[in-house]
Amino acid sequence: MSRSAHPAGPRHADVLPEGHFPAPPADLNALDPKIWARTVKRDQDGVVTVGGIPVTRLAEEFQTPAYILDESDFRARARAWRSAFGHDADVFYAGKAFLCRAVVRWLNEEGLNLDVCSGTELATALSAGMPAERIAFHGNNKTSAEIRRAVEAGVGRIVLDSFQEIVRVAHIAQQLGTRQKVQIRVTVGVEAHTHEFIATAHEDQKFGIPLAGGQAAEAVRRALGLDGLELTGIHSHIGSQIFDMSGFEVAAHRVVGLLEDIRDEHGVELPEIDLGGGLGIAYTSDDDPREPHEIAKALTEIVARECEAARLRTPRISVEPGRAVVGPTAFTLYEVGTIKPLEGLRTYVSVDGGMSDNIRTALYDAEYSVALVSRTSDAEPMLVRVVGKHCESGDIVVKDAFLPSDLAPGDLIAVPATGAYCRSMASNYNHALRPPVVAVSDGEARVIVRRETEEDLLRLDVG
Ligand code: LLP
């Protein structure tokens, strides 16, 4: 069986029946620690605080909408990933989830490496002092200029994604008089999402070189034959928002199978294997993600077992979590503008942002949670749809959720678990000014990415 699933949504339209919405929570004022950043709680007045700072103060100081990021939570999660994998493995944070210079510094300090997938992500990483040898460069269509920049900078690995790129990188490395460490990204025929994985026919995508038909083996043959390249390993990434380890199991089995073939054909045991990212987080209380140490244990055991069976030395493992590091550490703070009850349907609650700061609901049918954060309420729950201010009926932030029925314009509401793929996929639709990212730690808040201004937008418009 094969069905198309977007490599992202925590819940897909094809997984949940149309019209599904959660039952009202027992306590609308409760904040499920699974979906909120670690230091989030309510103070004695019922106002939600993060890092000890009330959201009302954050809204006053930084305005809304704003992404509020719990720095200590980010660091704790980064550390948890690092220590779960220990010194025999590497954790590359996937910068596409959210990247800025403060994040690069935190990663550097916490001992994580970084995966970038464009020349400008690379520039961000280098400008904030990430050592080049701890950077992996990804992408299915890196330009020659990007490749040159990466090789010149001395990145630790370039992940090769096509036959053309094998030649391009080798050529550029040779021109620059160096030998570039590379991995080859293969598609193992596994596509995994959330609760299901599909282990057939998923070579039909733009990333990687299929194992099928001996294509990956041919890519290895060519890479091994080129002086400009040092082939160190094989890379596989099977999807996003994955809770079930069985997709990784199949992927590891197939990648190790390739390592075995390489040894048999070339007499070389490649020293590295990268299993990509895609580890799931909780967007709603129904989601049940695993802890980094459980994931690390499962992945290392799978690889060790497969290698033992193939009589291969266990390669050094790396992983590339993005969402699982940054996703739960931030929430988006909005102010309620209008409230429109539609008799017999639901109540539409409009906030001062929308699809420009969170495109995931519109794009993937992603599910989110929402809470009233500027006060508590004992009012009855009402079924709401939280929508933005854009000229588009698909401009939905939270599709189905419950908020107290005394909700009023001017209340602050927050959508948790927006740390990953929200700011990084934000747009200027309707000339929206992209919101700031405010990092909060130990009673202090500071802007790490500032809000765009009208001048920023008009400066690009050269008339
Ligand atoms: N490594 C590679 C090679 C990837 O392609 C990705 C994500 C990651 C690591 C990190 O995956 P994570 O651990 O963050 O799930 N924009 C979508 C997700 C697309 C992810 C693409 N690649 C979303 O909003 O859900």
XYZ file of C-alpha atoms and ligand atoms in Angstrom:
488
model
C 0.000 0.000 0.000
C 1.227 3.421 -0.758
C -0.399 6.733 -0.037
C 1.020 10.144 -0.213
C 1.781 11.805 3.064
C 3.482 15.135 3.470
C 6.841 14.823 5.187
C 5.720 16.944 8.030
C 2.308 17.092 9.571
C 1.909 15.730 13.059
C -1.540 14.670 11.914
C -2.475 14.377 8.300
C -5.851 14.832 6.729
C -5.601 11.245 5.577
C -4.962 9.951 9.080
C -7.797 11.654 10.935
C -11.382 11.537 9.735
C -12.841 14.813 8.511
C -14.602 16.664 11.302
C -12.413 15.184 14.021
C -11.831 17.461 16.962
C -10.619 16.751 20.451
C -12.940 16.497 23.416
C -12.890 19.575 25.673
C -10.083 19.248 28.212
C -11.091 18.720 31.820
C -9.352 21.935 32.858
C -8.955 24.727 30.332
C -6.472 26.520 32.565
C -4.085 23.578 32.783
C -0.862 23.683 30.762
C 0.203 20.224 29.649
C 3.977 20.055 30.290
C 4.296 17.793 27.251
C 3.452 20.632 24.880
C 4.707 23.712 26.702
C 8.286 24.839 27.193
C 9.700 23.679 30.497
C 9.633 26.888 32.508
C 6.057 27.762 31.502
C 3.598 27.970 34.402
C 0.844 30.179 35.816
C 1.604 32.671 38.566
C -0.675 33.330 41.545
C -2.734 35.768 39.429
C -3.322 33.144 36.762
C -1.020 34.818 34.255
C 1.249 32.444 32.343
C 4.947 33.029 32.927
C 8.003 31.735 31.102
C 11.464 31.919 32.610
C 9.715 33.742 35.440
C 8.364 36.537 33.204
C 4.615 37.079 32.786
C 3.387 36.991 29.185
C 1.533 40.248 29.818
C 4.890 41.938 30.383
C 6.368 40.280 27.294
C 3.430 41.503 25.192
C 3.834 45.008 26.531
C 7.549 45.126 25.959
C 7.814 43.282 22.629
C 4.248 43.523 21.255
C 2.370 40.686 19.598
C 2.547 38.474 17.684
C 5.880 37.236 18.978
C 7.653 33.926 19.233
C 8.725 33.449 22.844
C 11.578 30.969 23.198
C 12.640 29.405 26.480
C 16.436 29.442 26.238
C 17.030 27.160 29.212
C 14.653 24.617 27.710
C 16.459 24.811 24.369
C 19.794 24.265 26.077
C 18.427 21.426 28.216
C 17.024 19.620 25.180
C 20.219 20.157 23.189
C 22.206 18.745 26.133
C 19.843 15.804 26.486
C 20.402 14.873 22.840
C 24.131 15.310 23.185
C 24.458 13.187 26.299
C 22.003 10.541 25.058
C 24.249 9.827 22.079
C 27.509 10.119 24.010
C 30.947 10.569 22.555
C 30.741 7.809 19.976
C 28.060 9.615 18.007
C 27.332 13.107 16.703
C 24.203 15.192 16.947
C 23.718 17.670 14.106
C 20.940 20.144 14.881
C 18.925 20.695 11.676
C 19.115 24.452 11.186
C 16.119 24.523 8.856
C 13.852 24.129 11.892
C 15.019 27.503 13.250
C 18.370 29.176 12.880
C 19.797 32.441 14.096
C 23.111 33.449 15.600
C 22.047 33.030 19.212
C 20.969 29.463 18.430
C 24.314 28.764 16.765
C 26.120 29.959 19.896
C 23.933 27.820 22.181
C 24.577 24.775 20.013
C 28.261 25.446 20.010
C 28.331 25.784 23.789
C 26.242 22.636 24.286
C 28.472 20.552 21.995
C 26.088 19.987 19.096
C 27.035 20.085 15.432
C 24.944 21.812 12.795
C 23.248 20.756 9.581
C 22.731 23.584 7.085
C 21.071 23.400 3.706
C 21.829 26.672 1.985
C 24.712 29.059 1.541
C 22.976 31.575 3.773
C 22.366 29.081 6.574
C 26.074 28.304 6.255
C 26.905 32.020 6.446
C 24.757 32.377 9.582
C 26.536 29.450 11.216
C 30.002 30.723 10.365
C 29.222 34.285 11.385
C 28.274 33.089 14.856
C 31.436 31.085 15.284
C 30.371 27.492 14.608
C 33.607 25.695 13.688
C 33.343 24.698 10.020
C 34.390 21.115 10.707
C 31.228 20.702 12.819
C 28.959 21.737 9.948
C 27.264 19.367 7.489
C 26.059 20.842 4.216
C 22.847 19.433 2.714
C 20.569 20.116 -0.207
C 19.359 18.527 -3.416
C 20.516 21.376 -5.641
C 23.468 23.168 -4.103
C 24.831 25.753 -6.500
C 28.472 25.651 -7.513
C 28.952 28.916 -5.592
C 27.475 27.326 -2.453
C 29.664 24.244 -2.846
C 32.752 26.399 -3.333
C 31.934 28.422 -0.238
C 31.415 25.269 1.822
C 34.640 23.639 0.637
C 36.611 26.851 1.142
C 35.209 27.225 4.640
C 36.260 23.639 5.381
C 32.890 22.139 6.319
C 33.097 18.752 7.990
C 30.889 17.047 5.453
C 28.948 17.679 2.299
C 26.050 15.306 1.837
C 25.961 14.397 -1.850
C 22.493 14.175 -3.290
C 22.897 13.420 -7.014
C 25.297 12.052 -9.608
C 25.973 15.569 -10.908
C 26.894 16.735 -7.459
C 29.446 13.957 -6.990
C 31.349 15.338 -9.947
C 30.768 18.995 -9.057
C 32.037 18.698 -5.498
C 35.025 16.589 -6.580
C 35.914 19.126 -9.243
C 35.643 22.139 -6.926
C 37.615 20.408 -4.171
C 40.352 19.558 -6.654
C 40.445 23.116 -7.967
C 40.873 24.285 -4.390
C 43.598 21.724 -3.857
C 41.758 19.827 -1.138
C 39.907 16.596 -0.481
C 36.348 17.115 0.757
C 34.768 14.719 3.241
C 31.402 13.607 1.867
C 28.521 11.288 2.594
C 26.066 10.017 0.010
C 22.384 10.456 0.761
C 20.456 7.393 -0.260
C 16.733 6.758 -0.416
C 16.138 3.455 1.238
C 12.532 2.951 0.119
C 11.082 3.864 3.508
C 8.841 6.801 4.217
C 7.884 7.321 7.827
C 5.490 9.746 9.430
C 3.953 10.024 12.824
C 2.286 6.721 13.568
C 2.817 4.872 10.331
C 5.638 3.977 8.033
C 5.563 2.711 4.518
C 8.351 0.469 3.363
C 7.819 0.334 -0.368
C 8.254 2.499 -3.420
C 9.320 5.721 -1.790
C 12.193 6.424 -4.071
C 9.681 8.646 -5.876
C 10.992 11.925 -4.433
C 13.580 14.559 -5.189
C 16.049 13.758 -2.404
C 18.872 11.254 -2.435
C 19.976 8.453 -4.708
C 17.840 5.292 -4.643
C 19.304 2.086 -3.289
C 17.041 0.350 -5.774
C 18.488 -0.757 -9.096
C 22.042 -0.476 -7.813
C 22.018 3.317 -8.201
C 23.445 4.064 -4.754
C 26.129 1.412 -5.284
C 27.045 3.123 -8.558
C 27.234 6.493 -6.796
C 29.613 4.987 -4.239
C 31.751 3.532 -7.045
C 32.057 6.950 -8.663
C 32.738 8.827 -5.407
C 35.451 6.355 -4.403
C 37.118 6.882 -7.770
C 37.475 10.670 -7.472
C 40.558 12.288 -5.922
C 38.701 15.363 -4.648
C 36.412 13.294 -2.417
C 36.848 11.352 0.790
C 33.725 9.237 1.121
C 33.132 8.754 4.849
C 29.627 7.368 5.017
C 26.030 6.908 3.958
C 23.143 9.192 4.882
C 19.447 8.423 5.130
C 16.503 10.614 6.201
C 13.106 8.958 6.191
C 10.557 11.606 7.142
C 9.284 13.956 9.811
C 7.391 13.898 13.088
C 8.102 10.182 13.564
C 7.145 8.392 16.792
C 7.609 4.835 15.644
C 11.153 3.456 15.474
C 10.336 0.705 12.983
C 10.943 2.958 9.965
C 14.471 3.615 11.259
C 14.948 -0.078 11.751
C 14.205 -0.824 8.107
C 16.327 2.139 7.001
C 19.312 1.041 9.132
C 18.971 -2.504 7.823
C 19.123 -1.297 4.232
C 21.959 1.194 4.789
C 24.035 -1.461 6.548
C 23.273 -3.765 3.616
C 24.863 -1.163 1.352
C 27.899 -0.856 3.657
C 28.273 -4.615 3.391
C 28.124 -4.501 -0.411
C 30.712 -1.702 -0.412
C 33.055 -3.774 1.734
C 32.613 -6.799 -0.492
C 33.148 -4.846 -3.713
C 35.807 -2.326 -2.705
C 37.340 -3.772 0.457
C 36.452 -0.558 2.314
C 34.422 -0.250 5.512
C 32.906 3.244 5.532
C 33.253 4.694 9.034
C 30.024 6.748 9.292
C 26.275 6.361 9.048
C 23.787 9.216 9.415
C 20.163 8.366 10.134
C 18.808 11.874 9.593
C 16.209 13.662 11.675
C 12.454 13.508 11.883
C 11.864 12.655 15.542
C 8.397 13.699 16.635
C 7.234 16.134 19.320
C 3.899 16.681 21.058
C 1.704 19.314 19.440
C -1.370 18.176 21.365
C -1.859 16.125 24.519
C -2.615 13.081 22.333
C 0.955 12.942 21.029
C 3.454 10.778 22.852
C 7.025 11.403 21.761
C 9.983 9.450 23.048
C 12.827 10.927 25.062
C 16.241 11.406 23.412
C 17.822 8.670 25.543
C 15.204 6.135 24.400
C 15.730 7.146 20.780
C 19.512 6.998 21.129
C 19.315 3.576 22.701
C 16.964 2.253 20.019
C 19.027 3.627 17.127
C 22.401 2.529 18.465
C 21.095 -0.953 19.182
C 19.578 -1.275 15.731
C 22.810 -0.240 14.001
C 24.994 -2.409 16.259
C 22.769 -5.435 15.656
C 22.699 -4.967 11.897
C 26.480 -4.473 11.758
C 27.128 -7.515 13.876
C 24.971 -9.601 11.568
C 26.916 -8.265 8.590
C 30.250 -8.658 10.410
C 31.038 -4.977 9.969
C 32.743 -2.691 12.475
C 29.994 -0.477 13.914
C 30.269 2.896 12.189
C 30.047 6.225 13.999
C 26.390 7.221 14.063
C 25.026 10.701 13.577
C 21.496 12.067 13.741
C 19.943 15.375 12.715
C 17.072 16.379 14.993
C 15.633 19.836 14.326
C 12.030 19.865 15.516
C 12.772 17.688 18.559
C 15.308 20.208 19.860
C 13.631 23.548 19.170
C 9.953 22.726 18.550
C 8.706 22.482 22.135
C 10.853 25.365 23.403
C 8.766 28.195 21.941
C 5.194 29.415 21.773
C 3.591 32.136 19.696
C 1.960 34.898 21.680
C -1.040 36.565 20.010
C -3.628 39.131 20.990
C -7.257 38.335 20.299
C -8.793 40.876 17.926
C -12.277 39.748 16.945
C -14.537 36.892 18.044
C -17.223 35.652 15.678
C -19.647 32.952 16.890
C -21.222 31.035 14.007
C -24.433 29.481 15.233
C -24.320 25.672 15.248
C -20.761 25.631 13.867
C -17.983 27.114 15.928
C -16.524 30.403 17.068
C -13.860 32.072 14.965
C -11.211 33.802 17.045
C -8.989 36.153 15.029
C -5.481 36.929 16.168
C -2.964 39.547 15.061
C -0.810 37.054 13.077
C -1.726 33.951 11.123
C -0.423 31.981 8.176
C 2.480 34.438 7.809
C 3.915 33.299 11.163
C 2.635 29.716 11.092
C 2.063 28.193 7.662
C 2.073 24.616 8.951
C -1.658 24.354 9.604
C -2.536 25.560 6.104
C 0.247 23.594 4.469
C 0.141 20.250 6.265
C -3.144 20.251 8.142
C -0.967 20.299 11.252
C -2.665 20.212 14.631
C -1.848 22.702 17.367
C -3.101 23.519 20.840
C -3.984 26.926 22.236
C -4.544 28.461 25.668
C -5.713 31.701 27.201
C -2.549 32.957 28.891
C -3.213 36.470 30.223
C -5.654 35.188 32.868
C -7.514 32.100 33.989
C -11.203 31.541 33.450
C -13.918 29.334 34.896
C -16.230 29.875 31.939
C -17.535 26.909 29.922
C -15.322 25.693 27.075
C -16.264 26.809 23.576
C -15.157 25.172 20.365
C -13.001 27.622 18.451
C -11.013 27.949 15.300
C -8.081 30.314 15.743
C -7.536 32.222 12.531
C -5.201 34.961 11.381
C -5.682 38.346 9.772
C -4.771 37.394 6.208
C -6.969 37.651 3.136
C -7.462 33.952 2.774
C -10.032 31.606 4.285
C -7.358 28.914 4.729
C -5.529 31.253 7.106
C -5.985 28.963 10.096
C -3.608 28.717 13.048
C -5.439 26.152 15.185
C -8.153 24.225 13.447
C -10.176 22.855 16.354
C -9.596 23.740 19.968
C -11.371 24.883 23.092
C -11.058 28.242 24.789
C -13.148 29.672 27.619
C -16.448 31.152 26.425
C -15.759 34.484 28.143
C -12.789 35.090 25.833
C -12.655 38.760 24.873
C -10.783 41.029 22.468
C -7.523 42.083 24.081
C -6.969 38.704 25.777
C -3.618 37.097 25.092
C -3.620 33.564 23.766
C -0.618 31.382 23.003
C 0.007 28.483 20.640
C 2.671 26.125 22.032
C 5.245 24.018 20.183
C 5.894 26.598 17.475
C 9.681 26.627 17.810
C 10.268 24.565 14.675
C 9.332 25.504 11.112
C 7.257 28.542 12.080
C 9.677 31.489 12.104
C 11.849 29.656 9.578
C 8.899 29.313 7.160
C 7.333 32.693 7.932
C 6.383 34.986 5.067
C 5.506 38.583 4.335
C 2.096 37.708 2.905
C -0.100 40.814 2.877
C 3.119 42.623 3.780
C 2.993 41.158 7.252
C 6.061 42.064 9.264
C 7.612 38.858 10.500
C 7.441 38.633 14.310
C 10.462 38.746 16.577
C 11.930 35.830 18.452
C 12.327 36.720 22.099
C 14.558 34.481 24.182
C 13.688 34.202 27.841
C 16.000 32.877 30.483
C 16.109 33.241 34.270
C 13.894 36.288 34.488
C 15.454 38.041 31.521
C 14.031 38.498 28.042
C 15.927 39.633 24.981
C 15.210 39.860 21.302
C 17.357 37.418 19.316
C 15.629 38.061 15.981
C 13.967 41.451 15.815
C 10.557 42.211 14.382
C 10.608 43.356 10.783
C 9.719 46.964 10.235
C 7.969 48.814 7.477
C 11.371 50.263 6.576
C 12.810 46.751 6.167
C 10.106 45.942 3.634
C 10.259 49.250 1.811
C 14.040 49.038 1.542
C 13.669 45.924 -0.599
C 11.137 47.637 -2.816
C 13.389 49.744 -4.986
C 10.581 51.491 -6.813
N 17.873 16.046 8.162
C 17.406 16.163 6.905
C 18.217 15.654 5.801
C 16.160 16.734 6.668
O 15.692 16.819 5.428
C 15.399 17.219 7.754
C 14.100 17.842 7.539
C 15.940 17.114 9.049
C 17.174 16.506 9.214
C 15.236 17.612 10.275
O 14.008 17.027 10.490
P 13.245 17.252 11.885
O 14.015 16.537 12.943
O 13.222 18.725 12.147
O 11.891 16.711 11.635
N 8.807 21.977 7.106
C 8.273 20.718 7.585
C 9.320 19.697 7.801
C 10.196 19.462 6.608
C 11.458 18.868 7.073
C 12.416 18.668 5.977
N 13.632 18.061 6.375
C 7.415 20.954 8.798
O 7.102 22.080 9.101
O 7.001 20.002 9.451
